mmCIF file of C-alpha atoms in Angstrom:
data_model
loop_
_atom_site.group_PDB
_atom_site.id
_atom_site.type_symbol
_atom_site.label_atom_id
_atom_site.label_comp_id
_atom_site.label_asym_id
_atom_site.label_seq_id
_atom_site.Cartn_x
_atom_site.Cartn_y
_atom_site.Cartn_z
ATOM 1 C CA UNK A 1 -6.076 -19.378 -11.133
ATOM 2 C CA UNK A 2 -3.095 -18.020 -13.571
ATOM 3 C CA UNK A 3 -0.150 -17.426 -12.206
ATOM 4 C CA UNK A 4 1.505 -14.913 -14.315
ATOM 5 C CA UNK A 5 0.350 -13.667 -18.078
ATOM 6 C CA UNK A 6 2.715 -13.230 -21.420
ATOM 7 C CA UNK A 7 3.473 -9.696 -20.331
ATOM 8 C CA UNK A 8 6.556 -11.210 -17.993
ATOM 9 C CA UNK A 9 9.343 -12.168 -20.468
ATOM 10 C CA UNK A 10 10.677 -14.509 -18.280
ATOM 11 C CA UNK A 11 6.986 -16.623 -18.687
ATOM 12 C CA UNK A 12 8.084 -16.952 -22.438
ATOM 13 C CA UNK A 13 11.340 -18.097 -22.043
ATOM 14 C CA UNK A 14 10.755 -21.134 -18.842
ATOM 15 C CA UNK A 15 6.997 -21.324 -18.677
ATOM 16 C CA UNK A 16 7.486 -24.693 -16.699
ATOM 17 C CA UNK A 17 9.150 -23.342 -14.321
ATOM 18 C CA UNK A 18 8.182 -20.046 -13.203
ATOM 19 C CA UNK A 19 4.374 -20.909 -13.777
ATOM 20 C CA UNK A 20 5.612 -23.140 -10.840
ATOM 21 C CA UNK A 21 8.344 -20.366 -8.572
ATOM 22 C CA UNK A 22 5.419 -17.708 -9.134
ATOM 23 C CA UNK A 23 2.445 -18.022 -6.897
ATOM 24 C CA UNK A 24 5.047 -17.918 -3.937
ATOM 25 C CA UNK A 25 7.490 -15.617 -4.941
ATOM 26 C CA UNK A 26 4.542 -14.061 -4.939
ATOM 27 C CA UNK A 27 2.918 -13.932 -1.414
ATOM 28 C CA UNK A 28 6.437 -13.015 -0.592
ATOM 29 C CA UNK A 29 6.694 -10.000 -2.896
ATOM 30 C CA UNK A 30 3.293 -8.856 -1.323
ATOM 31 C CA UNK A 31 4.766 -9.598 2.627
ATOM 32 C CA UNK A 32 7.036 -6.939 2.086
ATOM 33 C CA UNK A 33 5.908 -4.622 0.102
ATOM 34 C CA UNK A 34 3.369 -4.903 3.021
ATOM 35 C CA UNK A 35 5.586 -4.866 5.950
ATOM 36 C CA UNK A 36 8.209 -1.556 3.877
ATOM 37 C CA UNK A 37 4.665 -0.041 3.750
ATOM 38 C CA UNK A 38 4.525 -0.477 7.885
ATOM 39 C CA UNK A 39 6.984 1.768 8.112
ATOM 40 C CA UNK A 40 5.074 4.116 6.094
ATOM 41 C CA UNK A 41 2.992 5.232 9.889
ATOM 42 C CA UNK A 42 5.726 5.241 12.241
ATOM 43 C CA UNK A 43 7.598 7.633 10.115
ATOM 44 C CA UNK A 44 4.840 10.671 9.642
ATOM 45 C CA UNK A 45 4.772 10.697 13.596
ATOM 46 C CA UNK A 46 8.129 11.356 13.354
ATOM 47 C CA UNK A 47 7.758 14.033 10.345
ATOM 48 C CA UNK A 48 4.861 15.577 12.208
ATOM 49 C CA UNK A 49 6.796 15.754 15.082
ATOM 50 C CA UNK A 50 9.213 18.210 13.322
ATOM 51 C CA UNK A 51 6.135 20.527 12.346
ATOM 52 C CA UNK A 52 5.887 19.189 8.509
ATOM 53 C CA UNK A 53 2.262 19.907 7.662
ATOM 54 C CA UNK A 54 0.124 16.957 5.958
ATOM 55 C CA UNK A 55 0.616 18.628 1.768
ATOM 56 C CA UNK A 56 3.886 19.779 2.288
ATOM 57 C CA UNK A 57 4.849 15.457 3.787
ATOM 58 C CA UNK A 58 3.243 14.145 0.703
ATOM 59 C CA UNK A 59 5.275 16.437 -1.269
ATOM 60 C CA UNK A 60 8.127 15.691 -0.365
ATOM 61 C CA UNK A 61 7.931 12.407 -0.171
ATOM 62 C CA UNK A 62 6.247 11.908 -4.462
ATOM 63 C CA UNK A 63 8.926 14.868 -5.342
ATOM 64 C CA UNK A 64 11.589 12.214 -3.710
ATOM 65 C CA UNK A 65 10.302 9.451 -5.169
ATOM 66 C CA UNK A 66 9.584 10.744 -8.865
ATOM 67 C CA UNK A 67 13.272 10.936 -10.392
ATOM 68 C CA UNK A 68 13.688 7.577 -8.971
ATOM 69 C CA UNK A 69 10.549 5.970 -11.522
ATOM 70 C CA UNK A 70 10.849 8.419 -14.413
ATOM 71 C CA UNK A 71 14.600 7.479 -14.800
ATOM 72 C CA UNK A 72 13.669 3.480 -14.621
ATOM 73 C CA UNK A 73 10.733 4.347 -16.464
ATOM 74 C CA UNK A 74 12.428 5.802 -19.594
ATOM 75 C CA UNK A 75 14.959 2.392 -19.116
ATOM 76 C CA UNK A 76 13.114 -0.218 -19.463
ATOM 77 C CA UNK A 77 11.045 1.200 -23.012
ATOM 78 C CA UNK A 78 15.235 2.448 -23.708
ATOM 79 C CA UNK A 79 15.126 -0.904 -23.544
ATOM 80 C CA UNK A 80 12.232 -3.099 -24.648
ATOM 81 C CA UNK A 81 11.003 -0.496 -26.512
ATOM 82 C CA UNK A 82 7.557 1.891 -26.810
ATOM 83 C CA UNK A 83 5.278 -1.591 -25.445
ATOM 84 C CA UNK A 84 2.412 -1.421 -28.118
ATOM 85 C CA UNK A 85 -0.124 -1.560 -25.789
ATOM 86 C CA UNK A 86 1.159 2.214 -24.140
ATOM 87 C CA UNK A 87 -1.256 4.174 -26.218
ATOM 88 C CA UNK A 88 -2.643 7.965 -25.218
ATOM 89 C CA UNK A 89 -6.384 5.732 -23.803
ATOM 90 C CA UNK A 90 -3.802 3.387 -21.703
ATOM 91 C CA UNK A 91 -1.100 5.591 -21.062
ATOM 92 C CA UNK A 92 -4.084 7.941 -19.263
ATOM 93 C CA UNK A 93 -5.880 5.316 -17.823
ATOM 94 C CA UNK A 94 -2.317 4.646 -15.710
ATOM 95 C CA UNK A 95 -2.063 8.740 -14.575
ATOM 96 C CA UNK A 96 -6.107 7.881 -13.032
ATOM 97 C CA UNK A 97 -5.590 4.620 -12.046
ATOM 98 C CA UNK A 98 -1.791 6.442 -9.828
ATOM 99 C CA UNK A 99 -3.912 9.493 -8.708
ATOM 100 C CA UNK A 100 -6.912 6.693 -7.070
ATOM 101 C CA UNK A 101 -3.843 4.600 -5.193
ATOM 102 C CA UNK A 102 -0.761 6.930 -4.536
ATOM 103 C CA UNK A 103 -2.240 10.568 -4.121
ATOM 104 C CA UNK A 104 -6.035 9.933 -3.324
ATOM 105 C CA UNK A 105 -5.007 7.299 -0.785
ATOM 106 C CA UNK A 106 -1.768 8.043 0.519
ATOM 107 C CA UNK A 107 -2.943 12.184 0.743
ATOM 108 C CA UNK A 108 -6.884 10.399 2.991
ATOM 109 C CA UNK A 109 -3.832 8.662 5.142
ATOM 110 C CA UNK A 110 -1.725 11.221 5.872
ATOM 111 C CA UNK A 111 -4.058 13.803 7.421
ATOM 112 C CA UNK A 112 -5.738 10.311 9.240
ATOM 113 C CA UNK A 113 -3.078 10.508 10.675
ATOM 114 C CA UNK A 114 -2.978 13.312 12.514
ATOM 115 C CA UNK A 115 -5.611 12.525 14.543
ATOM 116 C CA UNK A 116 -5.106 8.374 14.718
ATOM 117 C CA UNK A 117 -2.208 6.766 16.262
ATOM 118 C CA UNK A 118 -0.159 4.512 13.780
ATOM 119 C CA UNK A 119 -1.478 1.348 14.760
ATOM 120 C CA UNK A 120 -5.155 2.289 15.424
ATOM 121 C CA UNK A 121 -4.192 4.626 11.261
ATOM 122 C CA UNK A 122 -3.546 0.290 10.511
ATOM 123 C CA UNK A 123 -6.331 -1.521 11.430
ATOM 124 C CA UNK A 124 -9.123 1.470 9.893
ATOM 125 C CA UNK A 125 -6.203 0.478 6.785
ATOM 126 C CA UNK A 126 -5.863 -2.901 6.471
ATOM 127 C CA UNK A 127 -10.158 -3.144 5.873
ATOM 128 C CA UNK A 128 -9.525 -2.694 2.221
ATOM 129 C CA UNK A 129 -8.707 -6.405 1.758
ATOM 130 C CA UNK A 130 -12.558 -6.716 2.679
ATOM 131 C CA UNK A 131 -13.232 -3.650 -0.157
ATOM 132 C CA UNK A 132 -10.924 -5.695 -2.232
ATOM 133 C CA UNK A 133 -12.727 -9.092 -2.548
ATOM 134 C CA UNK A 134 -16.227 -8.040 -2.063
ATOM 135 C CA UNK A 135 -15.683 -5.515 -5.195
ATOM 136 C CA UNK A 136 -14.048 -7.337 -6.715
ATOM 137 C CA UNK A 137 -16.978 -9.724 -6.052
ATOM 138 C CA UNK A 138 -19.491 -7.236 -7.163
ATOM 139 C CA UNK A 139 -17.568 -5.357 -9.896
ATOM 140 C CA UNK A 140 -14.718 -7.328 -11.804
ATOM 141 C CA UNK A 141 -16.041 -10.759 -11.633
ATOM 142 C CA UNK A 142 -13.866 -12.084 -9.407
ATOM 143 C CA UNK A 143 -14.410 -15.750 -7.810
ATOM 144 C CA UNK A 144 -15.659 -15.431 -4.132
ATOM 145 C CA UNK A 145 -15.003 -17.613 -1.237
ATOM 146 C CA UNK A 146 -15.259 -19.368 1.095
ATOM 147 C CA UNK A 147 -12.076 -19.868 2.053
ATOM 148 C CA UNK A 148 -11.356 -16.073 1.475
ATOM 149 C CA UNK A 149 -14.249 -15.167 4.878
ATOM 150 C CA UNK A 150 -12.290 -17.368 7.290
ATOM 151 C CA UNK A 151 -9.626 -16.181 6.344
ATOM 152 C CA UNK A 152 -10.411 -12.737 7.554
ATOM 153 C CA UNK A 153 -12.016 -13.266 10.251
ATOM 154 C CA UNK A 154 -9.719 -15.041 11.686
ATOM 155 C CA UNK A 155 -6.810 -12.394 10.214
ATOM 156 C CA UNK A 156 -9.501 -8.516 11.379
ATOM 157 C CA UNK A 157 -10.234 -10.824 15.055
ATOM 158 C CA UNK A 158 -6.960 -10.785 15.572
ATOM 159 C CA UNK A 159 -6.318 -6.941 14.667
ATOM 160 C CA UNK A 160 -9.282 -6.014 16.311
ATOM 161 C CA UNK A 161 -8.247 -7.864 19.053
ATOM 162 C CA UNK A 162 -4.415 -5.982 18.842
ATOM 163 C CA UNK A 163 -6.046 -2.535 18.326
ATOM 164 C CA UNK A 164 -8.671 -2.608 21.020
ATOM 165 C CA UNK A 165 -6.728 -0.528 23.213
ATOM 166 C CA UNK A 166 -5.914 1.873 20.748
ATOM 167 C CA UNK A 167 -10.158 2.236 20.043
ATOM 168 C CA UNK A 168 -10.954 2.627 23.210
ATOM 169 C CA UNK A 169 -8.368 5.035 23.716
ATOM 170 C CA UNK A 170 -9.009 7.762 21.193
ATOM 171 C CA UNK A 171 -11.948 10.227 21.399
ATOM 172 C CA UNK A 172 -14.831 10.514 19.421
ATOM 173 C CA UNK A 173 -12.982 13.808 17.994
ATOM 174 C CA UNK A 174 -10.245 10.738 16.912
ATOM 175 C CA UNK A 175 -12.327 8.303 16.307
ATOM 176 C CA UNK A 176 -14.953 11.030 13.833
ATOM 177 C CA UNK A 177 -12.356 12.733 11.675
ATOM 178 C CA UNK A 178 -9.315 10.158 11.617
ATOM 179 C CA UNK A 179 -11.470 7.220 11.166
ATOM 180 C CA UNK A 180 -13.249 8.660 7.949
ATOM 181 C CA UNK A 181 -10.683 9.451 7.039
ATOM 182 C CA UNK A 182 -7.755 6.931 6.759
ATOM 183 C CA UNK A 183 -11.774 4.728 5.571
ATOM 184 C CA UNK A 184 -11.713 6.321 2.660
ATOM 185 C CA UNK A 185 -8.364 6.008 2.297
ATOM 186 C CA UNK A 186 -8.890 1.832 1.988
ATOM 187 C CA UNK A 187 -11.031 1.844 -0.092
ATOM 188 C CA UNK A 188 -8.865 3.841 -2.684
ATOM 189 C CA UNK A 189 -6.485 1.270 -2.520
ATOM 190 C CA UNK A 190 -8.900 -1.654 -2.622
ATOM 191 C CA UNK A 191 -10.244 0.139 -5.954
ATOM 192 C CA UNK A 192 -6.390 1.018 -6.931
ATOM 193 C CA UNK A 193 -5.523 -2.826 -7.119
ATOM 194 C CA UNK A 194 -8.301 -3.730 -8.419
ATOM 195 C CA UNK A 195 -8.656 -1.347 -11.003
ATOM 196 C CA UNK A 196 -4.237 -1.623 -11.158
ATOM 197 C CA UNK A 197 -4.168 -5.549 -12.496
ATOM 198 C CA UNK A 198 -5.280 -4.725 -16.026
ATOM 199 C CA UNK A 199 -2.848 -2.343 -16.534
ATOM 200 C CA UNK A 200 -0.215 -3.747 -15.151
ATOM 201 C CA UNK A 201 -0.831 -7.273 -17.519
ATOM 202 C CA UNK A 202 -0.585 -4.376 -20.653
ATOM 203 C CA UNK A 203 2.653 -2.654 -19.411
ATOM 204 C CA UNK A 204 3.705 -4.929 -16.690
ATOM 205 C CA UNK A 205 5.034 -3.897 -13.473
ATOM 206 C CA UNK A 206 7.686 -1.615 -13.168
ATOM 207 C CA UNK A 207 6.246 0.970 -16.698
ATOM 208 C CA UNK A 208 3.459 -0.005 -14.763
ATOM 209 C CA UNK A 209 4.251 1.595 -11.734
ATOM 210 C CA UNK A 210 6.528 4.400 -13.051
ATOM 211 C CA UNK A 211 3.766 5.645 -14.884
ATOM 212 C CA UNK A 212 1.068 6.034 -11.458
ATOM 213 C CA UNK A 213 3.876 7.576 -9.095
ATOM 214 C CA UNK A 214 4.247 9.615 -11.779
ATOM 215 C CA UNK A 215 1.478 11.397 -12.387
ATOM 216 C CA UNK A 216 0.498 10.988 -8.557
ATOM 217 C CA UNK A 217 3.798 12.605 -7.762
ATOM 218 C CA UNK A 218 2.589 15.081 -10.046
ATOM 219 C CA UNK A 219 -0.220 16.309 -8.008
ATOM 220 C CA UNK A 220 0.362 15.897 -5.087
ATOM 221 C CA UNK A 221 3.628 18.969 -5.751
ATOM 222 C CA UNK A 222 0.779 20.783 -7.999
ATOM 223 C CA UNK A 223 -1.100 20.186 -4.463
ATOM 224 C CA UNK A 224 1.410 21.662 -2.291
ATOM 225 C CA UNK A 225 2.031 24.714 -4.469
ATOM 226 C CA UNK A 226 -1.667 25.344 -4.478
ATOM 227 C CA UNK A 227 -2.507 25.837 -0.482
ATOM 228 C CA UNK A 228 1.325 26.296 0.364
ATOM 229 C CA UNK A 229 4.298 28.446 0.046
ATOM 230 C CA UNK A 230 7.726 27.408 -1.671
ATOM 231 C CA UNK A 231 9.796 29.139 1.360
ATOM 232 C CA UNK A 232 8.182 26.838 3.749
ATOM 233 C CA UNK A 233 10.492 24.263 2.903
ATOM 234 C CA UNK A 234 13.312 26.349 4.056
ATOM 235 C CA UNK A 235 11.597 26.363 7.723
ATOM 236 C CA UNK A 236 12.089 22.318 7.189
ATOM 237 C CA UNK A 237 14.579 21.340 10.327
ATOM 238 C CA UNK A 238 17.593 18.380 8.969
ATOM 239 C CA UNK A 239 15.450 15.563 10.712
ATOM 240 C CA UNK A 240 12.156 16.517 8.566
ATOM 241 C CA UNK A 241 14.019 15.976 6.021
ATOM 242 C CA UNK A 242 15.719 12.655 6.528
ATOM 243 C CA UNK A 243 12.012 11.108 7.869
ATOM 244 C CA UNK A 244 10.970 12.464 4.747
ATOM 245 C CA UNK A 245 14.492 10.743 2.675
ATOM 246 C CA UNK A 246 13.598 7.462 4.629
ATOM 247 C CA UNK A 247 9.708 7.491 3.692
ATOM 248 C CA UNK A 248 9.635 8.374 0.055
ATOM 249 C CA UNK A 249 12.962 5.394 -0.326
ATOM 250 C CA UNK A 250 12.177 2.902 2.253
ATOM 251 C CA UNK A 251 8.065 3.171 2.391
ATOM 252 C CA UNK A 252 7.216 4.309 -0.738
ATOM 253 C CA UNK A 253 9.220 2.945 -4.201
ATOM 254 C CA UNK A 254 11.168 0.006 -2.633
ATOM 255 C CA UNK A 255 7.106 -1.563 -1.235
ATOM 256 C CA UNK A 256 5.655 -0.051 -4.474
ATOM 257 C CA UNK A 257 8.163 -1.987 -6.470
ATOM 258 C CA UNK A 258 7.011 -5.239 -4.044
ATOM 259 C CA UNK A 259 3.438 -4.667 -4.757
ATOM 260 C CA UNK A 260 2.983 -4.171 -8.679
ATOM 261 C CA UNK A 261 4.947 -7.085 -8.831
ATOM 262 C CA UNK A 262 3.275 -9.748 -6.860
ATOM 263 C CA UNK A 263 -0.278 -8.042 -8.663
ATOM 264 C CA UNK A 264 1.217 -9.044 -10.871
ATOM 265 C CA UNK A 265 1.956 -12.865 -10.061
ATOM 266 C CA UNK A 266 -0.870 -12.881 -8.015
ATOM 267 C CA UNK A 267 -4.885 -12.169 -7.684
ATOM 268 C CA UNK A 268 -5.340 -8.767 -5.792
ATOM 269 C CA UNK A 269 -7.314 -11.011 -3.327
ATOM 270 C CA UNK A 270 -5.007 -13.252 -2.134
ATOM 271 C CA UNK A 271 -1.861 -9.647 -2.146
ATOM 272 C CA UNK A 272 -4.669 -8.174 0.157
ATOM 273 C CA UNK A 273 -5.428 -10.634 2.949
ATOM 274 C CA UNK A 274 -0.897 -11.001 2.676
ATOM 275 C CA UNK A 275 -0.730 -7.971 3.267
ATOM 276 C CA UNK A 276 -2.797 -8.089 6.714
ATOM 277 C CA UNK A 277 0.996 -8.109 8.331
ATOM 278 C CA UNK A 278 0.560 -4.754 7.409
ATOM 279 C CA UNK A 279 -0.370 -4.170 11.118
ATOM 280 C CA UNK A 280 1.528 -5.636 12.928
ATOM 281 C CA UNK A 281 4.516 -5.010 11.815
ATOM 282 C CA UNK A 282 3.429 -1.343 12.664
ATOM 283 C CA UNK A 283 2.652 -2.137 16.002
ATOM 284 C CA UNK A 284 6.214 -3.508 16.199
ATOM 285 C CA UNK A 285 7.432 -1.086 15.089
ATOM 286 C CA UNK A 286 5.407 1.780 17.469
ATOM 287 C CA UNK A 287 6.733 -0.879 19.835
ATOM 288 C CA UNK A 288 10.416 -0.149 19.283
ATOM 289 C CA UNK A 289 10.473 3.772 17.723
ATOM 290 C CA UNK A 290 7.737 4.790 19.236
ATOM 291 C CA UNK A 291 7.739 3.750 22.710
ATOM 292 C CA UNK A 292 4.653 1.472 22.444
ATOM 293 C CA UNK A 293 4.228 -1.371 25.637
ATOM 294 C CA UNK A 294 3.833 -4.731 23.732
ATOM 295 C CA UNK A 295 0.890 -7.004 25.847
ATOM 296 C CA UNK A 296 -0.620 -10.585 25.755
ATOM 297 C CA UNK A 297 -3.639 -9.281 24.139
ATOM 298 C CA UNK A 298 -0.720 -7.526 21.368
ATOM 299 C CA UNK A 299 0.696 -10.363 20.508
ATOM 300 C CA UNK A 300 -2.467 -12.615 20.914
ATOM 301 C CA UNK A 301 -3.963 -10.702 17.810
ATOM 302 C CA UNK A 302 -0.766 -11.028 16.137
ATOM 303 C CA UNK A 303 -1.098 -15.135 16.094
ATOM 304 C CA UNK A 304 -4.448 -14.428 14.912
ATOM 305 C CA UNK A 305 -3.724 -12.335 12.024
ATOM 306 C CA UNK A 306 -0.062 -14.887 10.566
ATOM 307 C CA UNK A 307 -2.356 -17.672 11.188
ATOM 308 C CA UNK A 308 -5.701 -16.060 8.949
ATOM 309 C CA UNK A 309 -3.085 -14.888 6.420
ATOM 310 C CA UNK A 310 -1.014 -18.762 6.146
ATOM 311 C CA UNK A 311 -4.825 -19.975 6.063
ATOM 312 C CA UNK A 312 -5.557 -17.870 2.888
ATOM 313 C CA UNK A 313 -2.385 -19.185 0.931
ATOM 314 C CA UNK A 314 -2.013 -22.541 1.731
ATOM 315 C CA UNK A 315 -5.505 -22.299 0.615
ATOM 316 C CA UNK A 316 -4.689 -19.628 -2.427
ATOM 317 C CA UNK A 317 -1.832 -22.500 -2.756
ATOM 318 C CA UNK A 318 -3.879 -26.172 -3.488
#
């Protein structure tokens, strides 16, 4: 499995060292991104408690994020020049991938969190690794390895164990509405990872992420103006703005770059498998900040998830 692409300038100057280090660096980037993404559900719950609606919160998240993406994208182009691969078709494709992964997937996820708990949302959302593997094998010509099934079986057994009590506690309406929305988000995010890898290879992770997130931000802001009145912003509390800013920085900007950098170094399947640590991080954050109790069942499930991720990482490296 190739671990780097010619789009990374460091590979051209120090190929042997980078090729040797890139897989483990990619695993670390994927894990860091997953943990930061995991804080989103908890922060959204805090924002909802302040009376922020879904469309407003998503627009704030993207609106506060997009200046950073625009600045970084413009600096990247100014420093290295316009990439030869950045033609109209590639630009449109990158924008479309961004809409899929960071607008539609985010909107469905935000809506789902209005019905179900943050840990339960993480459980459903992280069915996306299975979608990534299956769709990648069926339509993208990617290999289907039995070790992936073993790793996912182990991890998902842990997730099911951890969140059984949440699933039992959720009523029929929450299961029907919230689960369906988050499941749609999971499917969209799996497709994002598969489509994004080719665009990242052409443009590099930084420029691609800036383009994709700018497109998603434009869609979220347009949606806000269509369904909400601008006066809603004046009614937000100071805490609501703080939570929105935290979602923008900690749960959007930083993890999006980490994810793209990881996809530049490792396969979408490997990134998806490592990302299963995110529900465990959500469990811990929910216990610390939402007052949810951690039980022996939670700890046993966390051990199974980490064992599955560790097995896949070791097998992929070999």
